[in-house]
Amino acid sequence: MDKPDVYRCFFIERFTGTEAYNRPFWSHSVPDTSFIDNLWHEPVPFNLSSEYGLAIAHHGDYCWLSNPSGVWRAKLTEESLDLTADVLSVRQELTKGAGRLIVELNNNEGQYASLGEGELEVLDIGCQLEVSPGYTTSQGNEISSGLAFGVDAYEHTSSGGKASLILYASDGWNLIENWRARHQFRWNKGSDEMSVKALLAFVLARVGIKLEVKSQSSVITSYYPDFTIHPNNRGDIVTGKLLSFTPDVVFIEGNKAYVVNPGSSDNSVYSYGS
């Protein structure tokens, strides 16, 4: 285990069933949480067959893994690529439990021909797209922080002398929907272990999302249901069931989910018309 940015650990899973294997898995704590919170990303298999774990360390701008047969290195510094100048169109669709983004980029010069390589190494499936809308005002070009999406797919198109790269992305709701429980979990069978809020935080952490509170009911922190997650249960079904126990709702922005307990006296944050 090491903490180059968040807590990161490797362990060996020994499977003795059909097609037995010994394989390293890695996981990390959710950003801006403490070790004692015990909020970890779903373990991910590492492409290596080994009976022993991997040593992890960091120095400077790099993180290192090693075992007797190899050494691996990864950058710790955050890398970004500004796509603003090439944006032809942006389509953003947000619903109660889903967020989609389609971005069309000008590729007339072939500058986006090889994603994931060279200067475009940072732009590939799985990378994060941050869309910050703005206006041209008397003060110049002004923007506000927008939403974040993960790239699911991309498409190169060409017609009528025009070449484009189209990026298809989704928000954290898609991560939750795609999560599947690898084994059974059960809480509160014989004693109060985790409240509804704590259970929500646990499930969201499995896809790297931190749960925060804007407002909350007393139920979400005081109700301890006898709750079971069965193998292969979907994340959206699990979170939906947990939220059915309370009047609270959840919305997602970037890598954070926010609990809100709607009330009739809440102030409006948006209005239109007269």
mmCIF file of N, CA and C in Angstrom, residues 2 22 63 75 84 94 96 99 107 119 123 128 155 157 159 174 176 195 203 209 217 238 247 252 257 259 270:
data_model
loop_
_atom_site.group_PDB
_atom_site.id
_atom_site.type_symbol
_atom_site.label_atom_id
_atom_site.label_comp_id
_atom_site.label_asym_id
_atom_site.label_seq_id
_atom_site.Cartn_x
_atom_site.Cartn_y
_atom_site.Cartn_z
ATOM 1 N N ASP A 2 0.393 2.289 -0.684
ATOM 2 C CA ASP A 2 1.122 3.550 -0.742
ATOM 3 C C ASP A 2 0.099 4.668 -0.903
ATOM 4 N N ASN A 22 -4.287 -17.115 -9.840
ATOM 5 C CA ASN A 22 -3.773 -16.186 -8.834
ATOM 6 C C ASN A 22 -3.479 -14.880 -9.563
ATOM 7 N N CYS A 63 4.738 7.041 -10.106
ATOM 8 C CA CYS A 63 4.400 5.954 -9.199
ATOM 9 C C CYS A 63 4.970 4.670 -9.798
ATOM 10 N N LYS A 75 2.741 8.013 -14.645
ATOM 11 C CA LYS A 75 2.835 9.419 -14.251
ATOM 12 C C LYS A 75 1.827 9.739 -13.153
ATOM 13 N N THR A 84 -11.034 23.398 -26.973
ATOM 14 C CA THR A 84 -11.983 24.484 -27.241
ATOM 15 C C THR A 84 -11.937 24.994 -28.678
ATOM 16 N N LEU A 94 -29.371 15.864 -20.160
ATOM 17 C CA LEU A 94 -29.407 15.510 -18.747
ATOM 18 C C LEU A 94 -30.820 15.131 -18.345
ATOM 19 N N LYS A 96 -33.045 12.762 -15.018
ATOM 20 C CA LYS A 96 -32.969 12.520 -13.582
ATOM 21 C C LYS A 96 -31.864 11.534 -13.219
ATOM 22 N N GLY A 99 -26.801 11.249 -17.787
ATOM 23 C CA GLY A 99 -26.254 12.418 -18.458
ATOM 24 C C GLY A 99 -25.410 11.991 -19.642
ATOM 25 N N ASN A 107 -11.647 18.100 -37.525
ATOM 26 C CA ASN A 107 -10.475 17.248 -37.762
ATOM 27 C C ASN A 107 -9.973 17.395 -39.199
ATOM 28 N N GLU A 119 0.953 13.221 -28.560
ATOM 29 C CA GLU A 119 0.350 14.381 -27.910
ATOM 30 C C GLU A 119 -1.118 14.152 -27.561
ATOM 31 N N LEU A 123 -6.178 11.814 -24.614
ATOM 32 C CA LEU A 123 -7.516 11.761 -25.207
ATOM 33 C C LEU A 123 -7.791 10.359 -25.724
ATOM 34 N N GLN A 128 -11.548 11.862 -19.020
ATOM 35 C CA GLN A 128 -12.589 12.752 -18.520
ATOM 36 C C GLN A 128 -12.689 14.003 -19.378
ATOM 37 N N GLU A 155 -15.788 8.486 -32.853
ATOM 38 C CA GLU A 155 -16.043 8.154 -34.258
ATOM 39 C C GLU A 155 -15.386 9.196 -35.154
ATOM 40 N N THR A 157 -15.465 10.840 -38.815
ATOM 41 C CA THR A 157 -16.368 10.977 -39.950
ATOM 42 C C THR A 157 -15.756 11.904 -40.991
ATOM 43 N N SER A 159 -17.111 13.805 -44.839
ATOM 44 C CA SER A 159 -18.050 13.957 -45.948
ATOM 45 C C SER A 159 -18.039 15.406 -46.408
ATOM 46 N N ASN A 174 -23.853 6.628 -15.490
ATOM 47 C CA ASN A 174 -23.521 5.484 -16.328
ATOM 48 C C ASN A 174 -22.554 4.543 -15.607
ATOM 49 N N ILE A 176 -22.476 4.083 -12.399
ATOM 50 C CA ILE A 176 -23.286 3.376 -11.404
ATOM 51 C C ILE A 176 -24.096 2.267 -12.062
ATOM 52 N N SER A 195 -25.886 2.998 8.191
ATOM 53 C CA SER A 195 -27.148 3.649 7.853
ATOM 54 C C SER A 195 -27.334 3.676 6.340
ATOM 55 N N VAL A 203 -21.601 2.147 -1.931
ATOM 56 C CA VAL A 203 -21.877 1.740 -3.315
ATOM 57 C C VAL A 203 -21.298 2.750 -4.300
ATOM 58 N N ILE A 209 -17.007 7.543 -6.892
ATOM 59 C CA ILE A 209 -17.782 8.754 -6.637
ATOM 60 C C ILE A 209 -17.903 8.992 -5.135
ATOM 61 N N SER A 217 -32.422 14.283 5.220
ATOM 62 C CA SER A 217 -33.469 13.959 6.178
ATOM 63 C C SER A 217 -32.852 13.245 7.375
ATOM 64 N N VAL A 238 -29.408 -0.960 -6.999
ATOM 65 C CA VAL A 238 -29.058 -0.917 -5.577
ATOM 66 C C VAL A 238 -29.270 0.486 -5.006
ATOM 67 N N PRO A 247 -36.829 10.137 1.923
ATOM 68 C CA PRO A 247 -37.360 11.166 1.020
ATOM 69 C C PRO A 247 -36.265 11.881 0.239
ATOM 70 N N ILE A 252 -25.675 14.123 -9.427
ATOM 71 C CA ILE A 252 -24.245 13.919 -9.639
ATOM 72 C C ILE A 252 -23.661 15.076 -10.430
ATOM 73 N N ALA A 257 -21.378 12.914 -5.786
ATOM 74 C CA ALA A 257 -22.831 12.795 -5.723
ATOM 75 C C ALA A 257 -23.301 13.576 -4.503
ATOM 76 N N VAL A 259 -26.441 14.553 -1.800
ATOM 77 C CA VAL A 259 -27.734 14.233 -1.203
ATOM 78 C C VAL A 259 -28.505 15.524 -0.972
ATOM 79 N N TYR A 270 -33.335 28.361 -10.055
ATOM 80 C CA TYR A 270 -33.485 28.697 -11.463
ATOM 81 C C TYR A 270 -34.939 29.076 -11.711
#
